[in-house]
Coordinates of C-alpha atoms and ligand atoms in Angstrom, one line a residue:
M120 CA -2.9 6.5 49.5
A121 CA -0.3 7.7 47.1
Q122 CA -0.2 6.2 43.6
F123 CA 2.5 4.0 42.1
P124 CA 3.5 4.6 38.5
Q125 CA 1.7 2.5 36.0
H126 CA 4.8 0.5 35.0
F127 CA 6.0 -0.1 38.6
L128 CA 7.4 -3.6 38.8
W129 CA 6.1 -5.7 41.7
G130 CA 7.7 -9.0 42.4
G131 CA 10.0 -11.1 44.6
A132 CA 13.7 -11.8 44.9
I133 CA 15.9 -14.7 45.7
A134 CA 19.5 -15.7 45.1
A135 CA 20.7 -18.9 43.4
N136 CA 22.8 -20.2 46.3
Q137 CA 19.9 -19.8 48.8
A138 CA 17.3 -21.5 46.6
E139 CA 18.5 -23.7 43.8
G140 CA 20.4 -26.5 45.5
A141 CA 21.8 -28.9 42.8
W142 CA 25.1 -27.5 43.9
N143 CA 27.1 -30.0 41.9
L144 CA 24.7 -31.2 39.2
D145 CA 24.9 -30.8 35.4
G146 CA 28.5 -29.5 35.5
K147 CA 28.1 -26.8 38.2
G148 CA 31.3 -26.2 40.1
P149 CA 31.4 -25.3 43.8
S150 CA 31.0 -21.6 44.7
I151 CA 32.1 -20.0 47.9
A152 CA 28.6 -20.4 49.2
D153 CA 28.9 -24.1 49.0
V154 CA 31.6 -24.3 51.6
V155 CA 29.9 -22.1 54.2
R156 CA 28.3 -23.6 57.3
G157 CA 26.2 -21.6 59.7
G158 CA 25.7 -18.7 57.2
I159 CA 28.0 -16.0 55.9
A160 CA 27.7 -13.9 59.0
S161 CA 29.4 -16.7 61.0
G162 CA 32.5 -16.2 58.9
Q163 CA 33.1 -20.0 58.9
H164 CA 33.9 -21.9 55.8
D165 CA 35.7 -25.1 55.0
A166 CA 38.7 -25.5 52.8
V167 CA 37.4 -28.9 51.6
I168 CA 33.8 -30.0 51.5
D169 CA 33.1 -32.7 54.0
P170 CA 30.4 -35.1 52.7
H171 CA 29.3 -35.9 56.2
L172 CA 28.5 -32.3 57.1
Y173 CA 25.4 -30.3 56.3
Y174 CA 25.8 -27.4 53.9
A175 CA 22.6 -25.5 53.5
S176 CA 23.2 -24.4 49.9
H177 CA 23.7 -27.9 48.6
E178 CA 20.0 -28.7 48.4
A179 CA 18.6 -25.4 49.6
V180 CA 14.9 -25.5 48.6
D181 CA 15.6 -27.4 45.3
F182 CA 14.4 -24.5 43.1
Y183 CA 16.6 -26.1 40.4
H184 CA 14.1 -28.9 40.0
R185 CA 10.9 -27.2 41.3
Y186 CA 11.1 -23.8 39.6
K187 CA 8.1 -24.5 37.4
E188 CA 5.9 -25.1 40.4
D189 CA 7.3 -22.1 42.1
V190 CA 7.1 -19.8 39.1
A191 CA 3.4 -20.8 38.7
L192 CA 2.8 -19.7 42.3
F193 CA 4.6 -16.4 41.7
A194 CA 2.4 -15.9 38.6
E195 CA -0.7 -16.6 40.6
M196 CA 0.4 -13.8 43.0
G197 CA 0.6 -11.6 39.9
F198 CA 4.4 -11.0 39.9
Q199 CA 5.5 -8.6 37.1
C200 CA 9.2 -9.3 37.8
F201 CA 11.3 -11.8 39.6
R202 CA 14.8 -11.2 40.8
T203 CA 17.3 -14.1 41.0
S204 CA 21.0 -14.5 40.5
I205 CA 22.8 -16.6 37.9
A206 CA 25.1 -19.0 39.8
W207 CA 28.4 -18.0 38.1
S208 CA 29.8 -21.5 38.7
R209 CA 27.0 -23.1 36.8
I210 CA 28.2 -21.2 33.7
F211 CA 31.9 -21.4 34.4
P212 CA 32.5 -24.1 37.0
R213 CA 35.9 -22.9 38.0
G214 CA 35.4 -19.3 36.8
D215 CA 38.5 -19.2 34.6
E216 CA 37.5 -21.5 31.7
Q217 CA 37.2 -20.1 28.2
T218 CA 34.1 -22.1 27.3
P219 CA 30.9 -22.1 29.3
N220 CA 29.0 -25.1 30.6
E221 CA 26.1 -25.6 28.2
A222 CA 23.9 -27.4 30.8
G223 CA 24.2 -24.4 33.1
L224 CA 23.2 -22.0 30.4
A225 CA 20.3 -24.2 29.4
F226 CA 18.9 -24.2 33.0
Y227 CA 18.6 -20.4 33.0
D228 CA 17.2 -20.4 29.5
N229 CA 14.4 -22.7 30.7
L230 CA 13.9 -20.6 33.9
F231 CA 13.7 -17.3 32.0
D232 CA 11.3 -18.9 29.4
E233 CA 9.1 -20.1 32.2
L234 CA 9.0 -16.6 33.7
L235 CA 8.3 -14.9 30.4
K236 CA 5.5 -17.4 29.7
Y237 CA 3.6 -15.6 32.5
G238 CA 4.8 -12.1 31.5
I239 CA 7.3 -12.0 34.5
E240 CA 10.4 -9.9 33.7
P241 CA 13.6 -11.6 35.0
V242 CA 15.8 -9.2 37.1
I243 CA 19.2 -10.8 37.2
T244 CA 22.1 -10.4 39.7
L245 CA 25.3 -11.5 38.2
S246 CA 27.1 -12.2 41.4
H247 CA 25.2 -12.8 44.7
Y248 CA 27.7 -14.0 47.3
E249 CA 28.6 -17.0 45.0
T250 CA 32.0 -16.5 43.3
P251 CA 33.3 -19.8 41.9
L252 CA 35.4 -21.5 44.7
A253 CA 38.5 -21.9 42.5
L254 CA 38.7 -18.2 42.0
Y255 CA 39.0 -17.9 45.8
Q256 CA 41.2 -20.8 46.4
E257 CA 43.6 -20.4 43.5
Y258 CA 43.4 -16.7 42.7
G259 CA 42.7 -15.2 46.2
G260 CA 39.4 -13.7 45.0
W261 CA 38.8 -10.2 43.9
K262 CA 42.1 -8.9 45.3
N263 CA 43.5 -10.5 42.1
R264 CA 43.1 -8.3 39.1
A265 CA 42.7 -11.4 36.9
L266 CA 39.1 -11.7 38.2
I267 CA 38.1 -8.8 36.1
A268 CA 38.7 -10.7 32.9
H269 CA 37.0 -13.9 34.2
F270 CA 34.0 -11.9 35.4
T271 CA 33.6 -10.0 32.1
R272 CA 33.9 -13.2 30.1
Y273 CA 31.0 -14.6 32.2
C274 CA 29.0 -11.3 31.8
E275 CA 29.5 -11.3 28.0
T276 CA 28.5 -14.9 27.8
V277 CA 25.2 -14.4 29.7
F278 CA 24.4 -11.1 28.0
R279 CA 24.8 -12.7 24.6
R280 CA 22.8 -15.8 25.6
Y281 CA 19.9 -14.0 27.3
R282 CA 19.5 -10.9 25.2
G283 CA 15.9 -10.8 24.2
K284 CA 15.0 -12.5 27.5
V285 CA 16.5 -10.3 30.3
K286 CA 16.2 -6.5 30.3
Y287 CA 17.1 -5.8 34.0
W288 CA 20.5 -6.7 35.4
M289 CA 22.6 -6.0 38.5
T290 CA 26.3 -6.6 38.9
F291 CA 27.3 -7.4 42.5
N292 CA 24.9 -8.0 45.4
E293 CA 25.5 -5.6 48.4
L294 CA 29.0 -4.6 47.5
N295 CA 29.1 -2.3 50.5
N296 CA 29.1 -5.3 52.8
M297 CA 32.7 -5.9 51.7
N298 CA 34.0 -4.0 54.7
R299 CA 32.2 -6.4 57.0
M300 CA 32.0 -9.6 55.0
P301 CA 34.9 -9.7 52.5
F302 CA 34.6 -13.5 52.0
A303 CA 30.9 -13.3 50.9
T304 CA 31.2 -10.1 48.8
G305 CA 34.6 -10.4 47.3
A306 CA 35.9 -14.0 47.9
V307 CA 38.6 -12.4 50.0
D308 CA 39.7 -13.8 53.3
A309 CA 37.6 -12.8 56.3
D310 CA 40.5 -11.2 58.1
A311 CA 41.7 -9.2 55.1
S312 CA 43.2 -5.8 55.7
L313 CA 41.5 -2.6 54.5
Q314 CA 44.3 -2.3 51.9
I315 CA 43.2 -5.7 50.4
I316 CA 39.5 -4.9 50.7
Y317 CA 39.7 -1.6 48.9
Q318 CA 42.0 -3.1 46.3
A319 CA 39.5 -5.9 45.7
N320 CA 36.7 -3.3 45.5
H321 CA 38.7 -1.3 42.9
H322 CA 38.8 -4.4 40.7
Q323 CA 35.1 -4.9 41.2
F324 CA 34.4 -1.2 40.3
V325 CA 36.4 -1.7 37.0
A326 CA 34.5 -5.0 36.4
N327 CA 31.2 -3.2 37.2
A328 CA 32.0 -0.6 34.6
L329 CA 33.0 -3.2 32.0
A330 CA 29.9 -5.1 32.6
N331 CA 27.8 -2.0 32.2
K332 CA 29.6 -1.3 28.9
L333 CA 29.1 -4.8 27.6
C334 CA 25.5 -4.9 28.7
H335 CA 24.7 -1.7 26.7
E336 CA 26.6 -2.9 23.7
I337 CA 25.0 -6.3 23.6
I338 CA 21.5 -5.5 24.8
P339 CA 20.9 -1.8 24.0
E340 CA 17.4 -1.8 25.6
A341 CA 18.7 -3.2 28.9
K342 CA 19.2 -1.4 32.2
I343 CA 22.0 -2.4 34.5
G344 CA 22.3 -1.3 38.1
C345 CA 24.6 -1.7 41.1
M346 CA 23.2 -3.1 44.3
L347 CA 23.9 -2.1 47.9
S348 CA 22.6 -2.9 51.4
L349 CA 21.3 0.5 52.5
S350 CA 19.7 0.1 55.9
T351 CA 19.7 3.5 57.3
V352 CA 21.9 4.7 60.2
Y353 CA 20.8 7.1 63.0
P354 CA 23.0 8.9 65.4
A355 CA 22.5 7.7 69.0
T356 CA 22.2 11.2 70.3
C357 CA 22.5 14.8 69.1
H358 CA 26.0 14.9 70.4
P359 CA 28.1 16.3 67.5
D360 CA 30.5 13.3 67.8
D361 CA 27.6 10.9 67.2
I362 CA 26.3 13.0 64.3
F363 CA 29.7 13.2 62.7
E364 CA 30.6 9.5 63.1
T365 CA 27.3 8.4 61.9
Q366 CA 27.8 10.5 58.7
Q367 CA 31.2 8.9 58.3
L368 CA 29.7 5.4 58.8
R369 CA 27.1 6.1 56.2
R370 CA 29.8 7.2 53.8
R371 CA 31.4 3.8 54.3
S372 CA 28.3 2.4 52.5
L373 CA 27.5 5.2 50.1
F374 CA 31.2 5.2 49.0
Y375 CA 30.2 2.2 46.8
S376 CA 27.2 3.8 45.1
D377 CA 29.1 7.1 44.9
V378 CA 31.7 5.4 42.7
M379 CA 29.4 3.2 40.7
M380 CA 26.5 5.7 40.2
N381 CA 28.5 8.9 39.9
G382 CA 31.5 7.3 38.1
E383 CA 34.2 8.6 40.4
Y384 CA 35.9 8.1 43.7
P385 CA 34.4 10.7 46.0
A386 CA 36.6 13.4 47.5
Y387 CA 36.2 12.0 51.0
S388 CA 37.8 8.7 49.9
R389 CA 41.2 10.4 49.7
R390 CA 41.2 10.9 53.5
L391 CA 39.7 7.5 54.1
F392 CA 42.6 6.0 52.1
R393 CA 45.3 8.2 53.6
D394 CA 44.2 7.6 57.2
N395 CA 44.2 3.9 56.7
G396 CA 47.4 3.7 54.7
I397 CA 45.7 2.5 51.6
T398 CA 47.3 2.9 48.2
L399 CA 45.4 1.5 45.2
A400 CA 47.2 -0.1 42.3
M401 CA 45.4 1.0 39.1
E402 CA 45.8 0.6 35.4
P403 CA 45.9 3.9 33.5
E404 CA 42.4 3.4 31.9
D405 CA 40.6 2.3 35.1
L406 CA 39.3 5.7 36.3
A407 CA 38.2 6.6 32.7
L408 CA 36.2 3.3 32.5
I409 CA 34.6 3.9 35.9
A410 CA 33.6 7.5 34.7
R411 CA 32.4 6.4 31.4
Y412 CA 30.2 3.5 32.4
P413 CA 28.2 4.3 35.5
S414 CA 25.2 2.3 36.7
D415 CA 21.7 3.0 35.2
Y416 CA 20.0 2.6 38.5
L417 CA 20.6 1.9 42.2
G418 CA 19.2 -1.4 43.4
F419 CA 19.2 -1.8 47.2
S420 CA 18.1 -3.9 50.1
Y421 CA 16.3 -2.3 53.0
Y422 CA 15.3 -4.3 56.1
R423 CA 15.9 -2.1 59.1
S424 CA 17.7 0.8 60.6
V425 CA 20.8 0.9 62.8
V426 CA 21.7 3.3 65.7
H427 CA 25.3 4.4 66.0
K428 CA 27.1 5.8 69.0
A429 CA 30.5 7.4 68.5
G430 CA 33.3 5.0 69.2
A431 CA 31.1 1.9 69.2
Q432 CA 32.1 -1.2 67.3
L433 CA 29.4 -2.5 65.0
Q434 CA 28.7 -6.2 64.9
I435 CA 28.7 -8.2 61.7
D436 CA 25.4 -9.2 60.2
T437 CA 23.6 -9.2 56.8
G438 CA 21.0 -6.6 55.9
G439 CA 22.9 -3.9 57.9
A440 CA 25.0 -3.8 61.0
K441 CA 23.7 -4.2 64.6
G442 CA 24.2 -1.0 66.6
E443 CA 22.6 0.5 69.8
D444 CA 19.1 -0.3 70.8
N445 CA 16.4 1.9 69.3
P446 CA 13.7 2.4 72.0
Y447 CA 11.1 3.5 69.4
L448 CA 11.2 0.4 67.3
K449 CA 10.1 -3.2 67.8
K450 CA 12.4 -6.0 66.7
T451 CA 12.0 -9.2 64.8
A452 CA 12.8 -12.6 66.5
W453 CA 16.3 -12.1 65.0
G454 CA 16.7 -8.7 66.6
W455 CA 16.3 -6.6 63.4
P456 CA 14.5 -3.4 64.3
V457 CA 11.4 -2.8 62.1
D458 CA 11.5 0.7 60.7
P459 CA 9.1 1.4 57.8
K460 CA 9.7 5.2 58.0
G461 CA 13.4 4.5 57.5
L462 CA 12.6 3.2 54.1
R463 CA 11.1 6.5 53.1
T464 CA 14.1 8.4 54.5
V465 CA 16.5 6.2 52.6
C466 CA 14.6 6.6 49.3
N467 CA 14.7 10.4 49.7
E468 CA 18.3 10.4 50.6
L469 CA 19.3 8.3 47.6
A470 CA 17.0 10.1 45.1
D471 CA 18.6 13.4 46.2
R472 CA 22.1 12.1 46.0
Y473 CA 22.0 10.3 42.7
R474 CA 19.1 11.6 40.6
K475 CA 18.7 8.2 38.9
P476 CA 16.0 5.6 39.4
L477 CA 16.0 3.4 42.5
F478 CA 14.9 -0.2 42.6
I479 CA 14.0 -1.7 46.0
V480 CA 15.2 -5.2 45.3
E481 CA 15.0 -6.6 48.8
N482 CA 12.7 -5.9 51.7
G483 CA 11.1 -8.5 53.8
Y484 CA 10.3 -10.0 57.2
G485 CA 12.3 -13.0 58.5
G486 CA 10.3 -14.7 61.2
V487 CA 9.2 -18.1 62.6
D488 CA 6.1 -19.6 61.0
E489 CA 3.8 -22.0 62.8
I490 CA 1.4 -24.4 60.9
A491 CA -2.0 -24.4 62.6
P492 CA -3.8 -27.7 63.1
D493 CA -6.0 -26.9 60.1
G494 CA -2.9 -26.5 57.9
T495 CA -3.0 -22.7 57.6
I496 CA -0.1 -20.4 58.3
N497 CA -1.3 -17.1 59.6
D498 CA 1.7 -14.8 59.2
E499 CA 0.2 -11.6 60.3
E500 CA 3.5 -10.0 61.4
R501 CA 4.9 -10.5 57.9
I502 CA 1.8 -8.9 56.4
A503 CA 2.0 -6.0 58.8
Y504 CA 5.7 -5.5 57.9
G505 CA 4.9 -5.5 54.2
R506 CA 1.9 -3.2 54.6
Q507 CA 3.9 -0.6 56.6
H508 CA 6.8 -0.6 54.3
I509 CA 4.7 -0.3 51.1
I510 CA 2.8 2.6 52.6
E511 CA 6.1 4.4 53.3
M512 CA 7.4 3.5 49.8
A513 CA 4.2 5.1 48.4
E514 CA 5.0 8.2 50.4
A515 CA 8.5 8.2 49.0
V516 CA 7.0 8.1 45.5
A517 CA 4.8 11.0 46.4
D518 CA 7.9 12.8 47.8
G519 CA 9.2 12.7 44.2
C520 CA 11.5 9.6 44.4
D521 CA 11.8 7.7 41.1
I522 CA 11.3 4.1 42.1
M523 CA 11.3 1.4 39.4
G524 CA 9.9 -1.4 41.4
Y525 CA 9.8 -3.5 44.6
T526 CA 10.8 -7.1 45.0
W527 CA 10.0 -8.8 48.3
W528 CA 12.9 -10.7 49.6
G529 CA 12.3 -14.5 49.7
P530 CA 8.7 -14.7 48.4
I531 CA 9.2 -18.4 48.9
D532 CA 11.1 -19.6 52.0
I533 CA 14.8 -20.0 51.3
V534 CA 18.0 -20.5 53.3
S535 CA 19.0 -17.5 55.3
A536 CA 22.2 -16.0 54.0
G537 CA 23.3 -14.7 57.3
T538 CA 22.7 -17.7 59.5
G539 CA 22.2 -20.6 57.1
E540 CA 18.8 -21.4 58.8
M541 CA 15.5 -22.4 57.2
K542 CA 13.7 -21.4 60.4
K543 CA 14.2 -17.7 59.5
R544 CA 11.5 -17.5 56.9
Y545 CA 10.6 -14.7 54.6
G546 CA 8.1 -16.4 52.3
F547 CA 4.5 -16.0 51.2
I548 CA 5.0 -19.7 50.3
Y549 CA 6.1 -22.1 53.0
V550 CA 8.7 -24.8 52.3
D551 CA 8.7 -27.9 54.4
K552 CA 12.3 -28.1 55.5
D553 CA 14.1 -27.5 58.8
N554 CA 17.5 -26.3 59.9
D555 CA 19.0 -29.7 59.7
G556 CA 17.8 -30.4 56.2
N557 CA 14.8 -32.6 57.1
G558 CA 11.4 -32.2 55.3
S559 CA 9.5 -33.0 52.2
L560 CA 10.3 -29.7 50.4
A561 CA 6.5 -29.4 49.8
R562 CA 5.2 -25.9 49.2
R563 CA 2.2 -24.4 51.0
K564 CA 0.7 -20.9 50.7
K565 CA 0.7 -18.7 53.8
R566 CA -1.9 -16.1 54.5
S567 CA 0.4 -13.4 53.2
F568 CA 0.1 -15.1 49.7
D569 CA -3.3 -13.6 49.1
W570 CA -2.4 -10.3 50.8
Y571 CA 0.5 -9.7 48.4
K572 CA -1.6 -10.8 45.4
Q573 CA -4.1 -8.1 46.2
V574 CA -1.3 -5.5 46.7
I575 CA 0.0 -6.2 43.2
A576 CA -3.5 -6.4 41.6
S577 CA -4.3 -3.0 43.0
N578 CA -0.8 -1.6 42.1
G579 CA -0.2 -0.9 45.8
E580 CA -3.6 0.8 46.5
V581 CA -4.9 -2.0 48.7
V582 CA -2.4 -3.0 51.3
Ligands
LIG629 C1 20.7 -9.5 52.2 C2 21.2 -10.5 51.2 O1 21.7 -9.1 52.9 O2 19.8 -9.9 53.1 C3 20.4 -11.8 51.0 O3 21.3 -9.9 49.9 C4 19.9 -12.2 52.4 O4 21.1 -12.7 50.4 C5 19.0 -11.1 53.0 O5 19.2 -13.4 52.4 C6 18.4 -11.4 54.3 O6 19.4 -11.8 55.2 P1 19.2 -13.2 56.0 O7 20.5 -13.3 56.8 O8 18.0 -13.0 56.9 O9 19.0 -14.2 55.0

């Protein structure tokens, strides 16, 4: 078995809106996640929150009140890092205030202190599908250039507050899902035109560059990355049309890392914009900022691969799009093909393309868990998924890929981003809660808990 570097970071990852709950406590304002019913892939969201309806983010798994118990369990597994997001609307409830909400800042101080108490490095996403709702309803989201200033004020606030506590940052979660999920990724209407989508992205690219600049100025020892969903794409056949279209489809994702990692709009984007009648409004300094402040590393999620046939329309989903059937791969209960080798392929592709460190910040198995009469949860499929992916990640390291770490998605059961369900569970720790919000929220270890503990203890040698 290949070796992992000595300082490889093992851990887990969640997002505020899928775990914290406490959606309107201690001064937090609503975010776009708080008006979504049925998950972000459903595209449905309410203009006004109906108190009689169930919104999964409102309580989620109550991490806000139970984080000490949860962090203790992560520490027991040996986590060296823990990725979560800061809920922007806990810090700036509407997003456009000049002064932050102290109670929101204090919550993350306490959370980071709790992690650091166990030697767990916080890895923080600044915006994970949870833009403050007012910035969508009153400003129209990221298509409005005003969001750059609001976002950078938020970034500066949290960089100043948490310097000395947080060394690893990421700006926007899965920005490349913007094409398919503009509401979640950019707080832009679901039926927005490509012109609006790419304009919103341009503002996000400038904001990303400014966040990188501020981060390095305020916390010189910090690393700040971008984050994309990079499930790999295979052509359905060796027909040249399938090959070419698959390459073009891949570019629709890699466009985002090309801009943020390389610091420039790639040459192929000129044709993409021309063919789609897109003209970007820019300020004179924008391209220089993007060039001057690229990302330090590429964080990405990898769950599965996708097969593409020329001319086929891809369906909307999180964690990659749904394409043609792959006869060589088994699927999860949610129809996601399980493709460990694809992770090795992606790592090699990205290492070649960017020559900067990679961080696998999401990988995991969403499945149904049964509690046996004796109270145990034997989640063998989750263990098998993790084992196979870690083996391929080790091969990628041996191939020469510079990988900083690995954070399992949802080490504790959380709300599914795509479907809003609790039934789709990723955790090594079970949470007693169902799709309708019933349950005691009690935590319980699954069999995979001890499996992951030994993976970390052996630095990936024993899987
Ligand atoms: C990623 C997101 O797309 O996939 C996470 O960053 C999400 O927020 C994860 O939870 C898994 O998707 P899902 O739909 O199974 O929760």
